mmCIF file with all atom_site columns, C-alpha atoms in Angstrom:
data_model
loop_
_atom_site.group_PDB
_atom_site.id
_atom_site.type_symbol
_atom_site.label_atom_id
_atom_site.label_alt_id
_atom_site.label_comp_id
_atom_site.label_asym_id
_atom_site.label_entity_id
_atom_site.label_seq_id
_atom_site.pdbx_PDB_ins_code
_atom_site.Cartn_x
_atom_site.Cartn_y
_atom_site.Cartn_z
_atom_site.occupancy
_atom_site.B_iso_or_equiv
_atom_site.pdbx_formal_charge
_atom_site.auth_seq_id
_atom_site.auth_comp_id
_atom_site.auth_asym_id
_atom_site.auth_atom_id
_atom_site.pdbx_PDB_model_num
ATOM 1   C CA . MET A 1 1   ? 0.000   0.000   0.000  1.00 0.00 ? 1   MET A CA 1
ATOM 2   C CA . ARG A 1 2   ? 1.122   3.586   -0.586 1.00 0.00 ? 2   ARG A CA 1
ATOM 3   C CA . VAL A 1 3   ? -0.269  6.841   0.844  1.00 0.00 ? 3   VAL A CA 1
ATOM 4   C CA . ASP A 1 4   ? -0.344  10.167  -1.009 1.00 0.00 ? 4   ASP A CA 1
ATOM 5   C CA . ALA A 1 5   ? -1.037  13.469  0.728  1.00 0.00 ? 5   ALA A CA 1
ATOM 6   C CA . GLU A 1 6   ? -1.818  16.674  -1.143 1.00 0.00 ? 6   GLU A CA 1
ATOM 7   C CA . ASP A 1 7   ? -2.015  20.153  0.389  1.00 0.00 ? 7   ASP A CA 1
ATOM 8   C CA . THR A 1 8   ? -4.204  23.054  -0.760 1.00 0.00 ? 8   THR A CA 1
ATOM 9   C CA . LYS A 1 9   ? -1.458  24.353  -3.074 1.00 0.00 ? 9   LYS A CA 1
ATOM 10  C CA . GLY A 1 10  ? -1.225  21.055  -4.961 1.00 0.00 ? 10  GLY A CA 1
ATOM 11  C CA . HIS A 1 11  ? 2.004   19.755  -3.406 1.00 0.00 ? 11  HIS A CA 1
ATOM 12  C CA . VAL A 1 12  ? 1.987   15.955  -3.196 1.00 0.00 ? 12  VAL A CA 1
ATOM 13  C CA . VAL A 1 13  ? 4.013   13.824  -0.834 1.00 0.00 ? 13  VAL A CA 1
ATOM 14  C CA . SER A 1 14  ? 4.033   10.048  -1.174 1.00 0.00 ? 14  SER A CA 1
ATOM 15  C CA . THR A 1 15  ? 5.161   7.358   1.190  1.00 0.00 ? 15  THR A CA 1
ATOM 16  C CA . GLY A 1 16  ? 7.127   4.380   0.114  1.00 0.00 ? 16  GLY A CA 1
ATOM 17  C CA . PRO A 1 17  ? 5.436   1.020   0.052  1.00 0.00 ? 17  PRO A CA 1
ATOM 18  C CA . ILE A 1 18  ? 3.747   0.175   3.356  1.00 0.00 ? 18  ILE A CA 1
ATOM 19  C CA . PRO A 1 19  ? 3.322   -3.554  3.997  1.00 0.00 ? 19  PRO A CA 1
ATOM 20  C CA . VAL A 1 20  ? -0.193  -4.498  5.101  1.00 0.00 ? 20  VAL A CA 1
ATOM 21  C CA . GLN A 1 21  ? -1.107  -7.953  6.231  1.00 0.00 ? 21  GLN A CA 1
ATOM 22  C CA . ILE A 1 22  ? -4.721  -8.859  5.515  1.00 0.00 ? 22  ILE A CA 1
ATOM 23  C CA . VAL A 1 23  ? -6.068  -11.462 7.880  1.00 0.00 ? 23  VAL A CA 1
ATOM 24  C CA . GLU A 1 24  ? -9.137  -13.371 6.807  1.00 0.00 ? 24  GLU A CA 1
ATOM 25  C CA . ASP A 1 25  ? -11.855 -13.670 9.457  1.00 0.00 ? 25  ASP A CA 1
ATOM 26  C CA . LEU A 1 26  ? -12.581 -17.370 9.728  1.00 0.00 ? 26  LEU A CA 1
ATOM 27  C CA . GLN A 1 27  ? -13.951 -17.423 13.290 1.00 0.00 ? 27  GLN A CA 1
ATOM 28  C CA . PRO A 1 28  ? -17.729 -17.582 13.633 1.00 0.00 ? 28  PRO A CA 1
ATOM 29  C CA . PRO A 1 29  ? -19.445 -15.573 16.350 1.00 0.00 ? 29  PRO A CA 1
ATOM 30  C CA . VAL A 1 30  ? -20.150 -17.230 19.668 1.00 0.00 ? 30  VAL A CA 1
ATOM 31  C CA . ASP A 1 31  ? -23.756 -16.966 20.756 1.00 0.00 ? 31  ASP A CA 1
ATOM 32  C CA . THR A 1 32  ? -25.605 -18.339 23.730 1.00 0.00 ? 32  THR A CA 1
ATOM 33  C CA . ILE A 1 33  ? -29.310 -18.553 24.448 1.00 0.00 ? 33  ILE A CA 1
ATOM 34  C CA . THR A 1 34  ? -29.738 -17.178 27.964 1.00 0.00 ? 34  THR A CA 1
ATOM 35  C CA . SER A 1 35  ? -33.533 -17.567 28.114 1.00 0.00 ? 35  SER A CA 1
ATOM 36  C CA . PRO A 1 36  ? -35.453 -19.839 28.077 1.00 0.00 ? 36  PRO A CA 1
ATOM 37  C CA . ALA A 1 37  ? -33.405 -22.589 29.678 1.00 0.00 ? 37  ALA A CA 1
ATOM 38  C CA . GLY A 1 38  ? -33.322 -25.908 27.877 1.00 0.00 ? 38  GLY A CA 1
ATOM 39  C CA . GLY A 1 39  ? -35.986 -28.283 29.207 1.00 0.00 ? 39  GLY A CA 1
ATOM 40  C CA . SER A 1 40  ? -38.203 -25.503 30.546 1.00 0.00 ? 40  SER A CA 1
ATOM 41  C CA . GLN A 1 41  ? -41.909 -25.166 29.736 1.00 0.00 ? 41  GLN A CA 1
ATOM 42  C CA . ALA A 1 42  ? -44.129 -22.366 28.487 1.00 0.00 ? 42  ALA A CA 1
ATOM 43  C CA . ILE A 1 43  ? -47.930 -22.430 28.716 1.00 0.00 ? 43  ILE A CA 1
ATOM 44  C CA . GLU A 1 44  ? -49.530 -22.746 25.264 1.00 0.00 ? 44  GLU A CA 1
ATOM 45  C CA . ASN A 1 45  ? -50.732 -19.497 23.660 1.00 0.00 ? 45  ASN A CA 1
ATOM 46  C CA . THR A 1 46  ? -48.889 -17.358 26.231 1.00 0.00 ? 46  THR A CA 1
ATOM 47  C CA . GLY A 1 47  ? -45.862 -15.146 25.798 1.00 0.00 ? 47  GLY A CA 1
ATOM 48  C CA . PHE A 1 48  ? -42.274 -15.789 26.787 1.00 0.00 ? 48  PHE A CA 1
ATOM 49  C CA . THR A 1 49  ? -39.013 -14.023 25.951 1.00 0.00 ? 49  THR A CA 1
ATOM 50  C CA . ILE A 1 50  ? -36.122 -15.489 23.977 1.00 0.00 ? 50  ILE A CA 1
ATOM 51  C CA . ARG A 1 51  ? -32.785 -13.812 24.884 1.00 0.00 ? 51  ARG A CA 1
ATOM 52  C CA . ALA A 1 52  ? -29.284 -14.398 23.553 1.00 0.00 ? 52  ALA A CA 1
ATOM 53  C CA . LEU A 1 53  ? -25.745 -13.071 23.864 1.00 0.00 ? 53  LEU A CA 1
ATOM 54  C CA . ALA A 1 54  ? -23.491 -12.840 20.791 1.00 0.00 ? 54  ALA A CA 1
ATOM 55  C CA . GLU A 1 55  ? -19.779 -11.983 20.546 1.00 0.00 ? 55  GLU A CA 1
ATOM 56  C CA . ASP A 1 56  ? -17.295 -11.999 17.694 1.00 0.00 ? 56  ASP A CA 1
ATOM 57  C CA . ASP A 1 57  ? -13.565 -11.351 17.279 1.00 0.00 ? 57  ASP A CA 1
ATOM 58  C CA . ALA A 1 58  ? -14.465 -8.693  14.676 1.00 0.00 ? 58  ALA A CA 1
ATOM 59  C CA . GLU A 1 59  ? -18.112 -7.606  14.686 1.00 0.00 ? 59  GLU A CA 1
ATOM 60  C CA . VAL A 1 60  ? -21.540 -9.227  14.913 1.00 0.00 ? 60  VAL A CA 1
ATOM 61  C CA . ALA A 1 61  ? -23.573 -8.123  11.879 1.00 0.00 ? 61  ALA A CA 1
ATOM 62  C CA . PHE A 1 62  ? -26.916 -9.544  13.054 1.00 0.00 ? 62  PHE A CA 1
ATOM 63  C CA . VAL A 1 63  ? -28.598 -12.215 15.148 1.00 0.00 ? 63  VAL A CA 1
ATOM 64  C CA . ARG A 1 64  ? -31.495 -14.260 13.814 1.00 0.00 ? 64  ARG A CA 1
ATOM 65  C CA . ILE A 1 65  ? -33.916 -15.845 16.303 1.00 0.00 ? 65  ILE A CA 1
ATOM 66  C CA . LYS A 1 66  ? -36.056 -18.802 15.200 1.00 0.00 ? 66  LYS A CA 1
ATOM 67  C CA . MET A 1 67  ? -38.767 -20.902 16.812 1.00 0.00 ? 67  MET A CA 1
ATOM 68  C CA . ASN A 1 68  ? -39.749 -24.252 15.272 1.00 0.00 ? 68  ASN A CA 1
ATOM 69  C CA . GLY A 1 69  ? -37.998 -23.261 12.042 1.00 0.00 ? 69  GLY A CA 1
ATOM 70  C CA . SER A 1 70  ? -39.737 -19.893 11.586 1.00 0.00 ? 70  SER A CA 1
ATOM 71  C CA . VAL A 1 71  ? -37.744 -16.662 11.839 1.00 0.00 ? 71  VAL A CA 1
ATOM 72  C CA . LEU A 1 72  ? -39.155 -14.519 14.650 1.00 0.00 ? 72  LEU A CA 1
ATOM 73  C CA . ALA A 1 73  ? -36.658 -11.653 14.364 1.00 0.00 ? 73  ALA A CA 1
ATOM 74  C CA . THR A 1 74  ? -33.417 -10.501 12.789 1.00 0.00 ? 74  THR A CA 1
ATOM 75  C CA . ILE A 1 75  ? -31.706 -8.076  15.169 1.00 0.00 ? 75  ILE A CA 1
ATOM 76  C CA . VAL A 1 76  ? -28.687 -5.924  14.254 1.00 0.00 ? 76  VAL A CA 1
ATOM 77  C CA . LYS A 1 77  ? -27.844 -4.532  17.692 1.00 0.00 ? 77  LYS A CA 1
ATOM 78  C CA . ALA A 1 78  ? -27.887 -5.885  21.245 1.00 0.00 ? 78  ALA A CA 1
ATOM 79  C CA . PRO A 1 79  ? -29.948 -6.684  23.209 1.00 0.00 ? 79  PRO A CA 1
ATOM 80  C CA . TYR A 1 80  ? -30.759 -9.738  21.146 1.00 0.00 ? 80  TYR A CA 1
ATOM 81  C CA . GLU A 1 81  ? -34.220 -10.674 22.365 1.00 0.00 ? 81  GLU A CA 1
ATOM 82  C CA . VAL A 1 82  ? -37.743 -11.196 21.076 1.00 0.00 ? 82  VAL A CA 1
ATOM 83  C CA . ASN A 1 83  ? -41.114 -11.965 22.615 1.00 0.00 ? 83  ASN A CA 1
ATOM 84  C CA . ALA A 1 84  ? -42.644 -15.213 21.352 1.00 0.00 ? 84  ALA A CA 1
ATOM 85  C CA . ILE A 1 85  ? -45.971 -17.000 21.813 1.00 0.00 ? 85  ILE A CA 1
ATOM 86  C CA . ALA A 1 86  ? -45.859 -20.673 22.793 1.00 0.00 ? 86  ALA A CA 1
ATOM 87  C CA . PRO A 1 87  ? -47.741 -22.755 20.200 1.00 0.00 ? 87  PRO A CA 1
ATOM 88  C CA . LYS A 1 88  ? -51.004 -24.547 20.936 1.00 0.00 ? 88  LYS A CA 1
ATOM 89  C CA . VAL A 1 89  ? -50.598 -28.091 22.196 1.00 0.00 ? 89  VAL A CA 1
ATOM 90  C CA . PRO A 1 90  ? -52.468 -30.580 19.961 1.00 0.00 ? 90  PRO A CA 1
ATOM 91  C CA . ASP A 1 91  ? -55.603 -32.189 21.406 1.00 0.00 ? 91  ASP A CA 1
ATOM 92  C CA . GLY A 1 92  ? -54.842 -35.392 23.244 1.00 0.00 ? 92  GLY A CA 1
ATOM 93  C CA . GLN A 1 93  ? -51.328 -34.280 24.210 1.00 0.00 ? 93  GLN A CA 1
ATOM 94  C CA . THR A 1 94  ? -50.123 -32.522 27.374 1.00 0.00 ? 94  THR A CA 1
ATOM 95  C CA . THR A 1 95  ? -47.018 -30.941 25.804 1.00 0.00 ? 95  THR A CA 1
ATOM 96  C CA . ALA A 1 96  ? -45.564 -30.067 22.406 1.00 0.00 ? 96  ALA A CA 1
ATOM 97  C CA . PRO A 1 97  ? -41.871 -29.559 21.566 1.00 0.00 ? 97  PRO A CA 1
ATOM 98  C CA . ILE A 1 98  ? -40.491 -26.073 20.875 1.00 0.00 ? 98  ILE A CA 1
ATOM 99  C CA . ASP A 1 99  ? -37.160 -25.762 19.075 1.00 0.00 ? 99  ASP A CA 1
ATOM 100 C CA . VAL A 1 100 ? -35.445 -22.403 19.766 1.00 0.00 ? 100 VAL A CA 1
ATOM 101 C CA . VAL A 1 101 ? -32.469 -21.542 17.528 1.00 0.00 ? 101 VAL A CA 1
ATOM 102 C CA . VAL A 1 102 ? -30.287 -18.435 17.577 1.00 0.00 ? 102 VAL A CA 1
ATOM 103 C CA . GLU A 1 103 ? -27.811 -17.781 14.750 1.00 0.00 ? 103 GLU A CA 1
ATOM 104 C CA . ALA A 1 104 ? -25.270 -14.950 14.923 1.00 0.00 ? 104 ALA A CA 1
ATOM 105 C CA . THR A 1 105 ? -23.620 -13.814 11.686 1.00 0.00 ? 105 THR A CA 1
ATOM 106 C CA . ASP A 1 106 ? -20.452 -11.677 11.642 1.00 0.00 ? 106 ASP A CA 1
ATOM 107 C CA . THR A 1 107 ? -19.437 -9.100  9.045  1.00 0.00 ? 107 THR A CA 1
ATOM 108 C CA . ALA A 1 108 ? -17.412 -11.758 7.167  1.00 0.00 ? 108 ALA A CA 1
ATOM 109 C CA . GLY A 1 109 ? -20.475 -14.016 6.846  1.00 0.00 ? 109 GLY A CA 1
ATOM 110 C CA . ASN A 1 110 ? -19.406 -16.583 9.449  1.00 0.00 ? 110 ASN A CA 1
ATOM 111 C CA . ILE A 1 111 ? -22.340 -18.070 11.357 1.00 0.00 ? 111 ILE A CA 1
ATOM 112 C CA . GLY A 1 112 ? -22.399 -19.376 14.914 1.00 0.00 ? 112 GLY A CA 1
ATOM 113 C CA . GLY A 1 113 ? -25.437 -20.866 16.596 1.00 0.00 ? 113 GLY A CA 1
ATOM 114 C CA . ASP A 1 114 ? -27.071 -22.136 19.728 1.00 0.00 ? 114 ASP A CA 1
ATOM 115 C CA . GLN A 1 115 ? -30.176 -24.264 20.217 1.00 0.00 ? 115 GLN A CA 1
ATOM 116 C CA . VAL A 1 116 ? -32.413 -25.255 23.121 1.00 0.00 ? 116 VAL A CA 1
ATOM 117 C CA . PHE A 1 117 ? -35.456 -27.471 23.295 1.00 0.00 ? 117 PHE A CA 1
ATOM 118 C CA . ILE A 1 118 ? -38.345 -26.499 25.543 1.00 0.00 ? 118 ILE A CA 1
ATOM 119 C CA . ALA A 1 119 ? -41.985 -27.587 25.677 1.00 0.00 ? 119 ALA A CA 1
ATOM 120 C CA . ALA A 1 120 ? -45.347 -25.920 25.305 1.00 0.00 ? 120 ALA A CA 1
ATOM 121 C CA . LYS A 1 121 ? -47.552 -27.097 28.143 1.00 0.00 ? 121 LYS A CA 1
ATOM 122 C CA . LYS A 1 122 ? -51.334 -27.520 27.867 1.00 0.00 ? 122 LYS A CA 1
ATOM 123 C CA . ASN A 1 123 ? -53.197 -24.616 29.452 1.00 0.00 ? 123 ASN A CA 1
ATOM 124 C CA . ARG A 1 124 ? -55.567 -26.416 31.765 1.00 0.00 ? 124 ARG A CA 1
ATOM 125 C CA . PRO A 1 125 ? -58.101 -24.742 34.026 1.00 0.00 ? 125 PRO A CA 1
ATOM 126 C CA . PRO A 1 126 ? -57.323 -24.979 37.732 1.00 0.00 ? 126 PRO A CA 1
ATOM 127 C CA . THR A 1 127 ? -58.799 -27.922 39.605 1.00 0.00 ? 127 THR A CA 1
ATOM 128 C CA . CYS A 1 128 ? -59.838 -28.314 43.209 1.00 0.00 ? 128 CYS A CA 1
ATOM 129 C CA . ASP A 1 129 ? -59.331 -31.667 44.899 1.00 0.00 ? 129 ASP A CA 1
ATOM 130 C CA . SER A 1 130 ? -61.176 -30.859 48.120 1.00 0.00 ? 130 SER A CA 1
ATOM 131 C CA . ILE A 1 131 ? -63.311 -28.201 49.764 1.00 0.00 ? 131 ILE A CA 1
ATOM 132 C CA . ALA A 1 132 ? -63.750 -27.727 53.495 1.00 0.00 ? 132 ALA A CA 1
ATOM 133 C CA . ALA A 1 133 ? -66.197 -25.424 55.266 1.00 0.00 ? 133 ALA A CA 1
ATOM 134 C CA . TYR A 1 134 ? -65.729 -24.153 58.775 1.00 0.00 ? 134 TYR A CA 1
ATOM 135 C CA . PRO A 1 135 ? -67.319 -21.409 60.846 1.00 0.00 ? 135 PRO A CA 1
ATOM 136 C CA . GLU A 1 136 ? -65.493 -18.146 61.080 1.00 0.00 ? 136 GLU A CA 1
ATOM 137 C CA . ARG A 1 137 ? -65.710 -17.813 64.908 1.00 0.00 ? 137 ARG A CA 1
ATOM 138 C CA . ASN A 1 138 ? -67.911 -19.899 67.163 1.00 0.00 ? 138 ASN A CA 1
ATOM 139 C CA . GLY A 1 139 ? -67.123 -23.449 66.025 1.00 0.00 ? 139 GLY A CA 1
ATOM 140 C CA . THR A 1 140 ? -70.545 -24.420 64.667 1.00 0.00 ? 140 THR A CA 1
ATOM 141 C CA . ILE A 1 141 ? -72.122 -24.335 61.270 1.00 0.00 ? 141 ILE A CA 1
ATOM 142 C CA . SER A 1 142 ? -75.886 -24.077 61.118 1.00 0.00 ? 142 SER A CA 1
ATOM 143 C CA . GLN A 1 143 ? -78.417 -23.138 58.505 1.00 0.00 ? 143 GLN A CA 1
ATOM 144 C CA . GLY A 1 144 ? -78.242 -19.401 57.975 1.00 0.00 ? 144 GLY A CA 1
ATOM 145 C CA . SER A 1 145 ? -74.804 -18.994 59.587 1.00 0.00 ? 145 SER A CA 1
ATOM 146 C CA . PRO A 1 146 ? -73.663 -15.627 58.224 1.00 0.00 ? 146 PRO A CA 1
ATOM 147 C CA . ASN A 1 147 ? -69.888 -16.125 58.011 1.00 0.00 ? 147 ASN A CA 1
ATOM 148 C CA . VAL A 1 148 ? -68.937 -19.543 56.713 1.00 0.00 ? 148 VAL A CA 1
ATOM 149 C CA . VAL A 1 149 ? -65.435 -19.721 55.184 1.00 0.00 ? 149 VAL A CA 1
ATOM 150 C CA . PHE A 1 150 ? -64.585 -22.186 52.399 1.00 0.00 ? 150 PHE A CA 1
ATOM 151 C CA . GLU A 1 151 ? -61.054 -23.313 51.620 1.00 0.00 ? 151 GLU A CA 1
ATOM 152 C CA . GLY A 1 152 ? -59.945 -25.417 48.706 1.00 0.00 ? 152 GLY A CA 1
ATOM 153 C CA . GLY A 1 153 ? -56.814 -27.389 48.019 1.00 0.00 ? 153 GLY A CA 1
ATOM 154 C CA . ALA A 1 154 ? -55.427 -28.668 44.787 1.00 0.00 ? 154 ALA A CA 1
#
């Protein structure tokens, strides 16, 4: 490489050859899914957040976040996170698999990735296994007692 400098009066000064070593970026970014944790569960049709960290020896160009193969977001600047909705669990099943993938791409086109598997959990209404009634003060329950308290346990 050579550098030329010219002033406002048109005088030019040149350097001699300057050696420049060009180093090819072969290292992919390192990215880590920080949320959700692998093996965790999300209730079907409810929101949860996918978060990731990404680092590169040069520069991260963007991070792509996917759920079950579909791109949810392409993010060019940290924080790398997106809100997702857990899919519906098919009838007859209690859970359904969710595949979360994060791919970080650096400015040289190298791609690094991380993946976790979680589960969508069926959204079931609460159940009550037992109910007990007891008087609020005097120890007896009779017809027309004004303050009967009910407690339930699941």
